[in-house]
mmCIF file of C-alpha atoms in Angstrom:
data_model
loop_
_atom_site.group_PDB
_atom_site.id
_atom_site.type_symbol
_atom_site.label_atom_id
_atom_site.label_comp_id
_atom_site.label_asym_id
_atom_site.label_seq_id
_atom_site.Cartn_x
_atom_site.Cartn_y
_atom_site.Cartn_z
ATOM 1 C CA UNK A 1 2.213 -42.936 -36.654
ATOM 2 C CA UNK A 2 5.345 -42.988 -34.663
ATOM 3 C CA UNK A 3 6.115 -43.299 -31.563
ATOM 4 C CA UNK A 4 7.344 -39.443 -31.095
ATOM 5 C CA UNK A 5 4.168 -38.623 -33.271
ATOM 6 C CA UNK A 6 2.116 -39.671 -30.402
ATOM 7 C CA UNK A 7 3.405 -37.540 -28.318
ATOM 8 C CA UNK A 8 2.450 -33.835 -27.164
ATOM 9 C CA UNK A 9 5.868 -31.658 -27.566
ATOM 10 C CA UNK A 10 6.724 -29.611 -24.502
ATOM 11 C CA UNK A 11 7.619 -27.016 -26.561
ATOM 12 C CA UNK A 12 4.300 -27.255 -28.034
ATOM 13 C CA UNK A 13 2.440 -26.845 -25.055
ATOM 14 C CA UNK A 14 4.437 -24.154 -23.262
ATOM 15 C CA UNK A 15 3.533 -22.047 -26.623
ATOM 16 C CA UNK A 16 0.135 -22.282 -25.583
ATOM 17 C CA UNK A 17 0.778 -20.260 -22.173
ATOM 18 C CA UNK A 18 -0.328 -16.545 -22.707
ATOM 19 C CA UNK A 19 1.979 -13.971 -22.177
ATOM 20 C CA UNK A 20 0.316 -13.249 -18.210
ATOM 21 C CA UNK A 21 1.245 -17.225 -17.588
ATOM 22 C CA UNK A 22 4.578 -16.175 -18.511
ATOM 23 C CA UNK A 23 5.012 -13.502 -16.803
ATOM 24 C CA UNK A 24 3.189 -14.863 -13.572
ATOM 25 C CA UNK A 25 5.548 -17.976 -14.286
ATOM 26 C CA UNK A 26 8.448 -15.491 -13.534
ATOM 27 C CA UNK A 27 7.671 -13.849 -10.644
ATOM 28 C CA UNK A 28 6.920 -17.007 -8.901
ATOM 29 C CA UNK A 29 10.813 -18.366 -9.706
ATOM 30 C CA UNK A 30 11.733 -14.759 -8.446
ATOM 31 C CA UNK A 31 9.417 -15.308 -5.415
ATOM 32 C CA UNK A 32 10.735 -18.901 -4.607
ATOM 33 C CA UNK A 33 14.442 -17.957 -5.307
ATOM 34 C CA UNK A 34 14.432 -14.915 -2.403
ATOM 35 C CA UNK A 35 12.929 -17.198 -0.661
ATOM 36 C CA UNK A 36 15.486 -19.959 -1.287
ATOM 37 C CA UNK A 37 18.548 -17.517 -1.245
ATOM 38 C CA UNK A 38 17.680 -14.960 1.856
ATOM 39 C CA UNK A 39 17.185 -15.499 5.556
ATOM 40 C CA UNK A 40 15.066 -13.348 5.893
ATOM 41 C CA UNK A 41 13.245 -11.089 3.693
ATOM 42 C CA UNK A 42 9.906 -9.058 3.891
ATOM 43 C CA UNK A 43 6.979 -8.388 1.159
ATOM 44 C CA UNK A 44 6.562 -4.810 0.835
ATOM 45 C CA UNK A 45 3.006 -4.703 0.675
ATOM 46 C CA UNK A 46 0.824 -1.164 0.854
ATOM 47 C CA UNK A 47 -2.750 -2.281 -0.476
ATOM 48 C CA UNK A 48 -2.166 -0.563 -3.935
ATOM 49 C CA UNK A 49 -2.583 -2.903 -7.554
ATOM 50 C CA UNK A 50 1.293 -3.795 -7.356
ATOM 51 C CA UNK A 51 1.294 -5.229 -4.202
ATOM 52 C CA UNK A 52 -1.929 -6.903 -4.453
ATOM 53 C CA UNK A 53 -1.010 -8.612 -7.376
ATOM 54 C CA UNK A 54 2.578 -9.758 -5.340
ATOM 55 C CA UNK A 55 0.052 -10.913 -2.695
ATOM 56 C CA UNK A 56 -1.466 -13.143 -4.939
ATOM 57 C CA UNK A 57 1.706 -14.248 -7.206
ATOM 58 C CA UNK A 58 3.288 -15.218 -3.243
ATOM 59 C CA UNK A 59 -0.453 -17.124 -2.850
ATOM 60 C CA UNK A 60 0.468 -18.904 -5.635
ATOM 61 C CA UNK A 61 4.580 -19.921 -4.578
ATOM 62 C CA UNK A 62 3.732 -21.045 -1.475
ATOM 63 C CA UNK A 63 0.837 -21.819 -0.600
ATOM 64 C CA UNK A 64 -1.083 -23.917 1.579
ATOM 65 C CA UNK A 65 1.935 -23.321 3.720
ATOM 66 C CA UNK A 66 2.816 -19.441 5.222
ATOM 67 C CA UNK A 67 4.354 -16.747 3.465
ATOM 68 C CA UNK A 68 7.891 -17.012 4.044
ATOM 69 C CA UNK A 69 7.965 -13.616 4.762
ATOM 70 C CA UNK A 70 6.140 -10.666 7.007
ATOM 71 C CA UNK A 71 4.321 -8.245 4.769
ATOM 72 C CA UNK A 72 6.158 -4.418 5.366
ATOM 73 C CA UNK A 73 4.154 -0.919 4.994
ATOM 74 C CA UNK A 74 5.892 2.444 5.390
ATOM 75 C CA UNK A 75 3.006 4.285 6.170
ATOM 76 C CA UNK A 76 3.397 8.331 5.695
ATOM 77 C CA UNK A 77 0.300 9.034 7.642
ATOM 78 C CA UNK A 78 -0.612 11.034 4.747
ATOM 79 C CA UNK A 79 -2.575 7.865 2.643
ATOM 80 C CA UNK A 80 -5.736 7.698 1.395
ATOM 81 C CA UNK A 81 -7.774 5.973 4.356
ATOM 82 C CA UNK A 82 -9.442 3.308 1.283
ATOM 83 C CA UNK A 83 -6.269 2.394 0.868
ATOM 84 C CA UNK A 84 -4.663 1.720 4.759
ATOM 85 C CA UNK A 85 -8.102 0.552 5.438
ATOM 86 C CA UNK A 86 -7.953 -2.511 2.276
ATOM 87 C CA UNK A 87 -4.419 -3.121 3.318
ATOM 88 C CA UNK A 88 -5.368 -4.043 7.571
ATOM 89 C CA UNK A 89 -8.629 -6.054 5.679
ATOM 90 C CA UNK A 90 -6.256 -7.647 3.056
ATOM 91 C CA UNK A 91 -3.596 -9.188 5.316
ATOM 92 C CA UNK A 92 -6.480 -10.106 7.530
ATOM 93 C CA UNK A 93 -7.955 -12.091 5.503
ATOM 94 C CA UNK A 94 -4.384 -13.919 4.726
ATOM 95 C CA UNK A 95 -3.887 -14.280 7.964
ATOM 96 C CA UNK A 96 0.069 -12.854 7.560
ATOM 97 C CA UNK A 97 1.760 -11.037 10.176
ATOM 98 C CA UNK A 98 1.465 -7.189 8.729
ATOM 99 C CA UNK A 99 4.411 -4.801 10.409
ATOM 100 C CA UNK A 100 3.640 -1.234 9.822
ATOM 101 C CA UNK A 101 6.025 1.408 10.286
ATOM 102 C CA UNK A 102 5.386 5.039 9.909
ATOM 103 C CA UNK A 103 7.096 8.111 8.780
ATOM 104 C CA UNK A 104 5.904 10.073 11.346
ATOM 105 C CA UNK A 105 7.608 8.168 13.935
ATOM 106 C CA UNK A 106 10.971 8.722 12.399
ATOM 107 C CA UNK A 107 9.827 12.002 12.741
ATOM 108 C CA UNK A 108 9.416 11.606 16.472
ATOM 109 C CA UNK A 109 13.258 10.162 16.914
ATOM 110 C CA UNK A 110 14.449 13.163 15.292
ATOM 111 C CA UNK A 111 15.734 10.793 12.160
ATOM 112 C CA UNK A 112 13.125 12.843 9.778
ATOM 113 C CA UNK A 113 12.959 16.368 10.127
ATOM 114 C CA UNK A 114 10.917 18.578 7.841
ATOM 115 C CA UNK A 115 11.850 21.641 5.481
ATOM 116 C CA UNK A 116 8.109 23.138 6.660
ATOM 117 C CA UNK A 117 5.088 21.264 8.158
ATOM 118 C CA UNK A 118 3.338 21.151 4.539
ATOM 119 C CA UNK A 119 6.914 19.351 2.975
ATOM 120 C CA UNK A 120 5.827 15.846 1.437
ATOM 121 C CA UNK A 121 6.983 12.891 3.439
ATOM 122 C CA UNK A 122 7.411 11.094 0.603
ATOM 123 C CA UNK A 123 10.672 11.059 -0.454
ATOM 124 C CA UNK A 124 11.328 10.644 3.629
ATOM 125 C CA UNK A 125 9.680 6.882 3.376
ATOM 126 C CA UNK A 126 13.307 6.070 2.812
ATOM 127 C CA UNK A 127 14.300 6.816 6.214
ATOM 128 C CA UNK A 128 11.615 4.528 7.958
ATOM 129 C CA UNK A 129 11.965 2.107 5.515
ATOM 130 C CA UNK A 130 16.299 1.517 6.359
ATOM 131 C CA UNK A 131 15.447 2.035 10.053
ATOM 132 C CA UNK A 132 12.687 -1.054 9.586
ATOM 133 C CA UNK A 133 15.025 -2.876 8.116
ATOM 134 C CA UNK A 134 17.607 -2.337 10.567
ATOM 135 C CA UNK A 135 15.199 -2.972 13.404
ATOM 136 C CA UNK A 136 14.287 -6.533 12.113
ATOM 137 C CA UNK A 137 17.553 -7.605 10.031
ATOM 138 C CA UNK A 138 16.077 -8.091 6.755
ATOM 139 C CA UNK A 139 18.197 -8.934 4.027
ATOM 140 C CA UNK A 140 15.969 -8.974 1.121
ATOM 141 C CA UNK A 141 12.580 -6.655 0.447
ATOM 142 C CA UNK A 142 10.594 -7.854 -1.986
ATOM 143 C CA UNK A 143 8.585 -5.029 -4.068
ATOM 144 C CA UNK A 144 6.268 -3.705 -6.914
ATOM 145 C CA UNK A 145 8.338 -1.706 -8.922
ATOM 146 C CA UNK A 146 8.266 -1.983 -12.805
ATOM 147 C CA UNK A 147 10.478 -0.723 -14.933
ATOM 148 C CA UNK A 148 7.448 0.577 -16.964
ATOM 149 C CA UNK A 149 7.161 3.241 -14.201
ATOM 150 C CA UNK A 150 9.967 5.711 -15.317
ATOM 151 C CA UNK A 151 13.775 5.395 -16.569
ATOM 152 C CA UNK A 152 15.287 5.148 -13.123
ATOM 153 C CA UNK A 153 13.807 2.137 -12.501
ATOM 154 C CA UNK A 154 14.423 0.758 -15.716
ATOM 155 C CA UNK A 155 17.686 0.555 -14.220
ATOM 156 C CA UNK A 156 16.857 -1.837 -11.722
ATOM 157 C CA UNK A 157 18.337 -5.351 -11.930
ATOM 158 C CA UNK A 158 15.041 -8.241 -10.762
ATOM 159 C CA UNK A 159 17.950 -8.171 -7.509
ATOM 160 C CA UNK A 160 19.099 -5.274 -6.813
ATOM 161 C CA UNK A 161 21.451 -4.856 -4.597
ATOM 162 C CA UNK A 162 22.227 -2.404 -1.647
ATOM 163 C CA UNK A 163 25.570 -1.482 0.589
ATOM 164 C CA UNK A 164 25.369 -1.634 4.268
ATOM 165 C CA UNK A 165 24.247 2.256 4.006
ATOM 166 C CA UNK A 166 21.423 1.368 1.916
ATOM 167 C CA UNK A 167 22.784 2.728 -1.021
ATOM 168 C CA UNK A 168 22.188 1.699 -5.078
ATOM 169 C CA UNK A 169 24.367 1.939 -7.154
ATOM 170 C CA UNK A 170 23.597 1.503 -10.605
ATOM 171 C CA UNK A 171 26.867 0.818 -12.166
ATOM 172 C CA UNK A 172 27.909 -1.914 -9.357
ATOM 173 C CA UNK A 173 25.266 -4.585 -10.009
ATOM 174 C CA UNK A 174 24.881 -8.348 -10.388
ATOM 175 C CA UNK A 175 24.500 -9.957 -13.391
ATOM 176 C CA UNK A 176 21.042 -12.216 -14.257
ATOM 177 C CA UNK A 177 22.417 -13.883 -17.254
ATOM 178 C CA UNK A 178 19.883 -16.637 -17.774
ATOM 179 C CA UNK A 179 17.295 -15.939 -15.256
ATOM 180 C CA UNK A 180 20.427 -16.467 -12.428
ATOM 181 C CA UNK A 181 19.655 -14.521 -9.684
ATOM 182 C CA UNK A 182 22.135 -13.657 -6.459
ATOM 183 C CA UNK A 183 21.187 -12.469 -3.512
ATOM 184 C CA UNK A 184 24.372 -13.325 -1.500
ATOM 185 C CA UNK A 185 25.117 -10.449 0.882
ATOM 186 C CA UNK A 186 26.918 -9.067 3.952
ATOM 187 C CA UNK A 187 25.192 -8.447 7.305
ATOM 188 C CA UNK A 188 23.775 -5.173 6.942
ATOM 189 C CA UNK A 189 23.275 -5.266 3.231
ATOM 190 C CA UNK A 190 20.310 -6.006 1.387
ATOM 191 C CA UNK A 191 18.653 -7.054 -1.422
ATOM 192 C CA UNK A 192 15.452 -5.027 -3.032
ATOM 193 C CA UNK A 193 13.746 -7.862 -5.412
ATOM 194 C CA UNK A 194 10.936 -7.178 -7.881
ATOM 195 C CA UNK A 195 9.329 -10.166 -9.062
ATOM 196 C CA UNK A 196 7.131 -8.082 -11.916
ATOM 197 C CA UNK A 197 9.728 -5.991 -12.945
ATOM 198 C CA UNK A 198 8.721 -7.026 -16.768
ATOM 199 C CA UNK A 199 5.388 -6.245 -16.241
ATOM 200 C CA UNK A 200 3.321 -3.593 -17.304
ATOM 201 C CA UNK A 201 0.573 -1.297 -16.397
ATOM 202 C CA UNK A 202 -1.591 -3.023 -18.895
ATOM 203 C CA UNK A 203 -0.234 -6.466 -17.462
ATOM 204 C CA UNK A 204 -1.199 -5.670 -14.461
ATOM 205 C CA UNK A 205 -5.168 -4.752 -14.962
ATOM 206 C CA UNK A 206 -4.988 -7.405 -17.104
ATOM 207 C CA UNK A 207 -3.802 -9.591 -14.263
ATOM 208 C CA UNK A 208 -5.855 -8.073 -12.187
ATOM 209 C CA UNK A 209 -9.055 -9.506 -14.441
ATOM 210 C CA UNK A 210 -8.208 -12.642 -14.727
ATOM 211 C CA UNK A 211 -7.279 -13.580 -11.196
ATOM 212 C CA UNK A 212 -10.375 -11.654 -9.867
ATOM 213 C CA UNK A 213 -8.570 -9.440 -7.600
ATOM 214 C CA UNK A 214 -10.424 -6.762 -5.381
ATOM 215 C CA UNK A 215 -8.969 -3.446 -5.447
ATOM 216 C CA UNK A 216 -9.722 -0.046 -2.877
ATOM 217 C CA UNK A 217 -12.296 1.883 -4.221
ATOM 218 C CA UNK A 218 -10.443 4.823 -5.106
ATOM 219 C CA UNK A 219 -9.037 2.825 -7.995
ATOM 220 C CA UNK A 220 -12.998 2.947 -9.671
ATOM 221 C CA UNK A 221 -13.860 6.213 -11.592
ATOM 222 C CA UNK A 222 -16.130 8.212 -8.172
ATOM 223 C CA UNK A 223 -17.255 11.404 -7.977
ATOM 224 C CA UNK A 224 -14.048 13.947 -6.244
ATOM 225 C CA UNK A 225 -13.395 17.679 -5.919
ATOM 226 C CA UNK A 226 -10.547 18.573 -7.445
ATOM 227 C CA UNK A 227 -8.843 21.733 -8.531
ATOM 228 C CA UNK A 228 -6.540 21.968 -11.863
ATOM 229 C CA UNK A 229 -2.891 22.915 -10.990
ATOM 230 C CA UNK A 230 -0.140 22.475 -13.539
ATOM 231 C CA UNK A 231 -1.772 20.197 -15.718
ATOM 232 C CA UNK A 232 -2.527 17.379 -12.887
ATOM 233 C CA UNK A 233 -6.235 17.233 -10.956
ATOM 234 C CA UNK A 234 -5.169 17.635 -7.338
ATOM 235 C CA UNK A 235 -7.896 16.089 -5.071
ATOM 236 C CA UNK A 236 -9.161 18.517 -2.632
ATOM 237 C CA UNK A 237 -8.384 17.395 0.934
ATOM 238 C CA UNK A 238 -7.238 18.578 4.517
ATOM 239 C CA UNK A 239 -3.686 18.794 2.923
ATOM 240 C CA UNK A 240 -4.184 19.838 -0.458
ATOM 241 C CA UNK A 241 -6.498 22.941 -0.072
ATOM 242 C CA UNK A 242 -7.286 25.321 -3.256
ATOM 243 C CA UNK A 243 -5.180 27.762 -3.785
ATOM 244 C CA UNK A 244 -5.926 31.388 -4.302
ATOM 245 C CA UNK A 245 -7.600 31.437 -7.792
ATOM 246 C CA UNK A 246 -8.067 27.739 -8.382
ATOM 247 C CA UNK A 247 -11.773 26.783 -8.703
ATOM 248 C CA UNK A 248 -12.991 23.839 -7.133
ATOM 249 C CA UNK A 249 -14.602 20.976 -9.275
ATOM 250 C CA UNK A 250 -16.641 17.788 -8.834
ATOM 251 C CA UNK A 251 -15.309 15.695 -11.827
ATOM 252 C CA UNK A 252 -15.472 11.758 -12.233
ATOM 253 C CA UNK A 253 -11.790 10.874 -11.424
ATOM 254 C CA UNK A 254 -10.301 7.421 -10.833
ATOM 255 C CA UNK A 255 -6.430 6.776 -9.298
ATOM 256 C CA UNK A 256 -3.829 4.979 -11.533
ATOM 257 C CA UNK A 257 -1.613 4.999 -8.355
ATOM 258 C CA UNK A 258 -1.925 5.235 -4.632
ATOM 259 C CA UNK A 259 0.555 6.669 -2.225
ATOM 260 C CA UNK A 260 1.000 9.569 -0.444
ATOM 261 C CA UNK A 261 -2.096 12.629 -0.638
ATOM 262 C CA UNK A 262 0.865 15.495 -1.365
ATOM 263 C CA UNK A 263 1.516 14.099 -4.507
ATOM 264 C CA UNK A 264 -0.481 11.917 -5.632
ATOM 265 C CA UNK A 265 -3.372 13.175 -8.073
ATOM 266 C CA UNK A 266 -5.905 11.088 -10.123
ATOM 267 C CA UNK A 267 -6.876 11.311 -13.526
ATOM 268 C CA UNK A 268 -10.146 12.006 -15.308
ATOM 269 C CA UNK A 269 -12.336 9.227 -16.007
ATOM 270 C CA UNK A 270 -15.560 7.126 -16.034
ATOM 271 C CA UNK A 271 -13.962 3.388 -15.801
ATOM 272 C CA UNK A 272 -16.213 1.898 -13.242
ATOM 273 C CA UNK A 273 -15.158 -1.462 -13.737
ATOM 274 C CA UNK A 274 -11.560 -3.156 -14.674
ATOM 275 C CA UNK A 275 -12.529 -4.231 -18.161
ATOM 276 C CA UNK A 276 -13.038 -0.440 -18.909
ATOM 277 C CA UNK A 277 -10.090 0.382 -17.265
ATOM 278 C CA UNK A 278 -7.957 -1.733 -19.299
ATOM 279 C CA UNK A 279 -9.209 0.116 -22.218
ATOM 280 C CA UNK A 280 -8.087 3.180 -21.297
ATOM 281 C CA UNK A 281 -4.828 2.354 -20.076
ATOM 282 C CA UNK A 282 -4.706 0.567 -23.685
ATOM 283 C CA UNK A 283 -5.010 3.674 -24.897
ATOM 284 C CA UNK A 284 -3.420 6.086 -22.941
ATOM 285 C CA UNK A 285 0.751 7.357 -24.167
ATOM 286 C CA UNK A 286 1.140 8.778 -20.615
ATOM 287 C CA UNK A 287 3.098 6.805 -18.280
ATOM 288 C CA UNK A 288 1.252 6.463 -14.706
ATOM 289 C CA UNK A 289 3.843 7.971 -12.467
ATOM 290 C CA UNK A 290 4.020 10.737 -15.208
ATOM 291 C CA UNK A 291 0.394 11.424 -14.943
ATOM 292 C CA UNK A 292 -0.381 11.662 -11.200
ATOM 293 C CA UNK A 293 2.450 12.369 -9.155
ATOM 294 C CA UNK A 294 2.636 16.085 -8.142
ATOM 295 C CA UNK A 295 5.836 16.515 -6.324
ATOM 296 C CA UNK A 296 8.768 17.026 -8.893
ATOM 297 C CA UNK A 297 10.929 14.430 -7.568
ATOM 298 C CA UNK A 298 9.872 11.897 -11.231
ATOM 299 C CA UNK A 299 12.512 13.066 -13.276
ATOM 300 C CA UNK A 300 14.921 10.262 -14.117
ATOM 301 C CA UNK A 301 18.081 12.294 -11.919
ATOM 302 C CA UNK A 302 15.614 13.284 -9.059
ATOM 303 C CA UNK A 303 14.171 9.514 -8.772
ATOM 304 C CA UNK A 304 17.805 7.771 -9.365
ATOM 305 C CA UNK A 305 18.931 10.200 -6.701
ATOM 306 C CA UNK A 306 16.306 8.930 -3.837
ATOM 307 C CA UNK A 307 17.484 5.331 -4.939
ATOM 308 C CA UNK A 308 20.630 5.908 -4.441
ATOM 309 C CA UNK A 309 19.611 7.032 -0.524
ATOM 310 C CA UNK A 310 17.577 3.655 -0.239
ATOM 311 C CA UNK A 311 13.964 4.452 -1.584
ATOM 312 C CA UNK A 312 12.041 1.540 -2.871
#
């Protein structure tokens, strides 16, 4: 036996990572690079599966030292109370600062005005979020996205960048040839990073399994009234109330995605547990966004459009 016999080839044992310690592999770099390149950037964190799984990825770059970086949460006023209520409990627990900002108080500067009292704030989360990031000088946001979601945000670069308006542009951005990330900017520009860009819907239940991660409730298949409108189950709530016609069911339902009540719907289903869920989202050919969001502001021009004006 040789010398080089005896020995274990590196090559040999990084084959023997699964594709989640590749991907979680990634997302750290990403994590330790905005961290290395920015002054001072912020986790966007709103206690849904994306950012839960950032929380831990960030667990895993830095710890037993601090974040790096304040967790962030534009807050419509309009989310499901599981959801606020995991995200005060989860950042708690983490001990790391939490700054919430909230769409309605743009609405109290003037800065967001409404179309009519029952408009979405959703797409208005842009607002608050450039005014947050005015108010405390970040220059990088760290987020969930995928490029799984929807074709707009397959666009994204892992850095993407923004102009000192806030603005993307898709056909002015960096290269990452080689996993070579820039985040230089301007005062008053930013940088929007998204460690698990590659990732997956699948990926990230799967993720979810292995690390042990608690979720809000709402994720779990429960017992909800709902009405059918359009093809989508809209939950029945304060601010989605039945419409003339509609008749009101109680149907086992669990959430693919959280955000804001107005348009976000769950889907039919009986996965009480996250091994069940990753079957079905093994199974299913819909896309997440494309399956419970109500508003119509999904399609690739409407969603590229609200990037363009600084939305996540």
């Amino acid at each position: 036996m040789t010398i080089m016999d005896s020995r274990v080839s590196p090559l040999r044992s990084a084959n023997r990572l699964d594709h989640l310690d590749w991907l979680e592999a990634e997302a750290i770099h990403i994590l330790r690079e905005v961290a290395g390149q920015c002054a001072n950037p912020v986790l966007l964190f709103s206690g849904g599966k994306d950012s839960i799984c950032l929380l831990r990825l960030a667990e895993k770059a830095f710890r037993p030292g601090r974040f790096p970086f304040p967790l962030l949460h534009v807050d419509t006023g309009h989310n499901y109370a599981e959801v606020t209520a995991f995200r005060d409990k989860r950042a708690a627990e983490l001990g790391e600062r939490l700054i919430v900002r909230s769409v309605e108080d743009s609405m109290a500067r003037g800065s967001v005005v409404l179309k009519s009292p029952d408009e979405s704030r959703n797409k208005h989360q842009s607002v608050t979020l450039l005014e947050a990031i005015a108010e405390f000088e970040f220059d990088a946001c760290i987020g969930g996205a995928r490029r799984d979601e929807e074709k707009a945000r397959a666009k994204e670069r892992v850095f993407s960048f923004r102009d000192e308006f806030g603005q993307w542009d898709p056909k002015n951005q960096r290269p990452e040839l080689w996993s070579l990330y820039n985040a230089r900017s301007h005062k008053g520009e930013n940088i929007r990073a998204f460690p698990i860009s590659n990732w997956t819907e699948l990926d990230v239940w799967q993720y979810i399994a292995r690390e042990e991660l608690e979720l809000p409730s709402i994720y779990f298949a429960h017992t909800r009234a709902v009405v059918r409108r359009n093809g989508a189950l809209v939950p029945v709530t304060p601010l989605t109330t039945p419409r003339e016609g509609e008749a009101i069911e109680e149907i086992s339902v669990r959430f693919r995605t959280v955000g804001d009540i107005t348009c976000t719907a769950p889907v039919d289903s009986t996965a009480t547990t996250v091994e069940q869920i990753i079957a079905e989202t093994a199974q299913t050919t819909i896309t997440e966004r494309g399956a419970t969001r109500l508003d119509d502001q999904t399609s690739e021009a409407s969603m590229e459009q609200r990037k363009k004006e600084g939305y996540f």
